[in-house]
Coordinates of C-alpha atoms in Angstrom, one line a residue:
M1 CA 13.2 8.0 16.4
L2 CA 12.0 4.6 16.6
V3 CA 15.1 2.3 16.6
T4 CA 17.2 3.0 19.4
K5 CA 20.6 4.9 18.7
V6 CA 23.6 2.6 17.9
K7 CA 26.7 3.0 19.8
E8 CA 29.6 3.9 17.4
P9 CA 31.6 0.9 18.1
F10 CA 28.2 -1.4 17.1
Q11 CA 27.6 0.7 14.1
A12 CA 31.6 0.2 13.3
L13 CA 30.8 -3.7 13.5
A14 CA 27.7 -3.0 11.5
W15 CA 29.4 -1.4 8.4
A16 CA 32.1 -3.8 8.6
Y17 CA 29.6 -6.4 8.1
V18 CA 27.7 -4.8 5.2
A19 CA 31.1 -4.3 3.7
T20 CA 31.5 -8.2 3.2
M21 CA 27.9 -8.6 1.5
K22 CA 27.8 -9.2 -2.1
P23 CA 25.0 -7.8 -4.2
S24 CA 23.1 -10.8 -6.0
K25 CA 23.3 -8.8 -9.4
G26 CA 26.1 -7.6 -11.3
E27 CA 26.9 -3.9 -11.6
L28 CA 24.9 -1.4 -13.2
E29 CA 26.2 0.5 -16.1
W30 CA 25.2 4.1 -16.3
Q31 CA 24.7 5.6 -19.6
G32 CA 23.5 8.9 -19.1
E33 CA 19.8 8.0 -18.2
L34 CA 18.0 5.0 -16.3
S35 CA 14.8 3.9 -17.0
V36 CA 13.7 1.2 -15.1
G37 CA 10.9 -0.9 -16.0
P38 CA 7.2 -1.2 -14.3
G39 CA 8.7 -3.2 -11.5
R40 CA 8.3 -2.4 -7.7
I41 CA 10.5 0.1 -6.4
L42 CA 11.5 -0.4 -2.6
L43 CA 11.6 2.8 -0.4
I44 CA 13.9 2.7 2.8
F45 CA 12.3 5.5 4.7
P46 CA 14.1 7.6 7.6
Q47 CA 14.1 6.5 11.0
Q48 CA 13.0 10.0 12.1
Y49 CA 9.5 10.8 11.8
E50 CA 9.4 14.1 10.3
L51 CA 12.3 13.4 7.5
F52 CA 9.8 10.4 6.6
L53 CA 6.8 12.6 6.5
E54 CA 8.8 14.9 4.2
A55 CA 10.1 12.2 2.0
W56 CA 6.5 10.4 2.2
R57 CA 5.1 13.7 0.7
A58 CA 7.6 14.2 -2.1
V59 CA 7.1 10.8 -3.2
Q60 CA 3.4 11.6 -3.5
E61 CA 4.0 14.6 -5.3
T62 CA 6.0 13.1 -7.8
G63 CA 3.1 11.3 -9.0
V64 CA 4.6 7.5 -9.0
D65 CA 1.9 4.9 -9.4
D66 CA 1.7 3.7 -5.7
T67 CA 0.9 0.2 -6.8
R68 CA 4.8 -0.4 -7.6
L69 CA 5.8 1.0 -4.1
V70 CA 6.8 -0.9 -1.4
L71 CA 7.5 1.1 1.8
F72 CA 9.9 0.0 4.5
A73 CA 9.5 2.0 7.3
P74 CA 8.9 1.4 11.3
R75 CA 5.6 0.2 11.9
P76 CA 4.2 3.4 13.7
F77 CA 5.3 5.6 11.0
L78 CA 3.2 3.4 8.2
Q79 CA 0.2 3.3 10.8
A80 CA 0.0 7.2 10.7
L81 CA -0.4 7.1 7.2
K82 CA -4.2 8.5 6.8
S83 CA -5.2 5.7 4.3
K84 CA -3.5 2.5 2.9
G85 CA -3.2 3.0 -1.0
R86 CA -2.3 0.1 -3.0
E87 CA 1.4 -0.3 -2.1
I88 CA 2.9 -2.8 -0.4
R89 CA 4.2 -2.1 3.1
I90 CA 7.1 -3.7 5.4
P91 CA 6.6 -2.3 8.6
Y92 CA 9.4 -3.3 11.2
E93 CA 9.3 -2.9 14.9
A94 CA 12.4 -1.8 16.9
S95 CA 13.1 -5.5 18.1
E96 CA 13.5 -6.7 14.7
V97 CA 16.6 -4.5 14.6
G98 CA 19.7 -5.6 16.3
R99 CA 22.1 -3.7 18.7
T100 CA 24.3 -3.1 15.6
G101 CA 21.6 -1.6 13.9
L102 CA 21.2 -4.5 11.3
A103 CA 17.8 -6.1 10.9
K104 CA 17.2 -9.8 12.1
R105 CA 16.7 -12.8 9.5
K106 CA 12.8 -12.8 9.6
L107 CA 12.7 -8.9 8.6
L108 CA 15.1 -9.6 5.8
D109 CA 13.0 -12.7 4.6
R110 CA 10.2 -10.3 4.3
V111 CA 12.2 -8.0 2.5
K112 CA 13.2 -10.5 0.0
Q113 CA 9.8 -12.1 -0.8
V114 CA 8.8 -8.8 -2.3
R115 CA 11.7 -9.0 -5.2
T116 CA 12.0 -5.4 -6.3
P117 CA 14.6 -4.6 -8.9
V118 CA 15.1 -1.2 -7.3
A119 CA 15.7 -0.2 -3.8
L120 CA 15.9 3.5 -2.6
D121 CA 17.7 4.6 0.6
L122 CA 15.9 7.7 1.4
E123 CA 17.4 8.5 4.7
E124 CA 19.8 11.6 4.7
R125 CA 22.5 9.6 5.6
P126 CA 23.4 6.1 4.6
S127 CA 22.7 3.8 7.8
P128 CA 23.7 0.0 8.1
L129 CA 19.8 -1.1 8.1
G130 CA 19.1 0.9 4.8
A131 CA 22.5 -0.5 3.3
Q132 CA 21.8 -4.1 4.4
V133 CA 18.3 -3.8 2.8
A134 CA 19.0 -2.5 -0.3
V135 CA 21.6 -5.3 -0.9
K136 CA 19.5 -8.3 0.5
S137 CA 16.3 -6.7 -1.4
G138 CA 18.3 -8.3 -4.6
A139 CA 17.6 -5.1 -6.1
V140 CA 19.8 -4.1 -9.5
V141 CA 19.3 -0.6 -8.9
R142 CA 20.3 0.5 -5.2
A143 CA 20.3 4.3 -5.1
S144 CA 20.9 6.7 -2.0
L145 CA 20.6 10.2 -1.2
A146 CA 24.5 10.6 0.2
D147 CA 27.5 8.8 -0.1
C148 CA 27.8 5.4 1.7
P149 CA 31.0 4.5 3.7
V150 CA 30.9 1.1 2.2
P151 CA 31.6 1.3 -1.7
K152 CA 29.2 -0.7 -4.1
V153 CA 26.5 -1.0 -1.8
F154 CA 24.7 2.0 -3.7
N155 CA 25.4 2.0 -7.6
F156 CA 23.6 5.5 -7.7
V157 CA 24.0 8.4 -5.4
V158 CA 22.2 11.8 -5.4
R159 CA 24.9 14.4 -4.2
S160 CA 23.1 17.5 -3.4
P161 CA 24.2 20.7 -1.7
S162 CA 23.1 20.5 2.5
S163 CA 20.7 23.2 2.2
S164 CA 18.6 21.1 -0.2
G165 CA 15.4 19.6 1.7
I166 CA 14.8 15.9 1.6
G167 CA 11.9 16.3 -0.6
D168 CA 14.1 18.2 -3.1
R169 CA 16.6 15.1 -3.1
V170 CA 13.8 12.5 -3.4
A171 CA 12.3 14.4 -6.1
S172 CA 15.6 14.7 -8.2
L173 CA 16.0 10.9 -7.4
F174 CA 12.8 9.9 -9.0
A175 CA 13.6 11.9 -12.0
Y176 CA 17.1 11.1 -12.7
L177 CA 16.2 7.2 -12.3
G178 CA 13.3 7.9 -14.9
F179 CA 10.3 7.2 -12.5
V180 CA 8.7 10.7 -13.1
D181 CA 9.1 13.5 -15.9
R182 CA 12.0 15.6 -14.9
E183 CA 10.3 18.8 -15.9
A184 CA 7.1 18.0 -14.0
V185 CA 9.6 17.7 -11.0
T186 CA 11.5 20.9 -11.7
E187 CA 8.1 23.1 -11.8
A188 CA 6.7 21.3 -8.2
Y189 CA 10.4 22.3 -6.5

């Protein structure tokens, strides 16, 4: 893990700060299915390398157009990807994340500049960093792979059995949000 382990009192402070943040857009109304236009998709990757690779493989297997992707991950993880596609990358160093596990201003400014309508936190359990980046990105659709301790940070959550791997959950999230054909994802997984 690139980012140092955040001690529990600091993590509690980080979640308290995240609870004070208000999304810049109104609440999303769910009407059974969501189809987001051709805007960019901010992917907030796990901070553990093995989970990052598994999530990245799942994203690639969904066949989403890489020109739509914005990858937010530790710099060494993004450097390890074999080739750079047409996606936008927002790499960060451990020094750009504070003791509480929250991003520092310059890192948040880089995220805000991209302006994505969708932010997906691909951590197995939401972290203060992922929640903060999702909210500060300005995305209307903020989705997560698990429940967040702070209500209204994410307006879409994929709840899967603990036996489901991160790849299955990422593929399900992409299908439910309408980024890929649901049947194609079902066949692949």
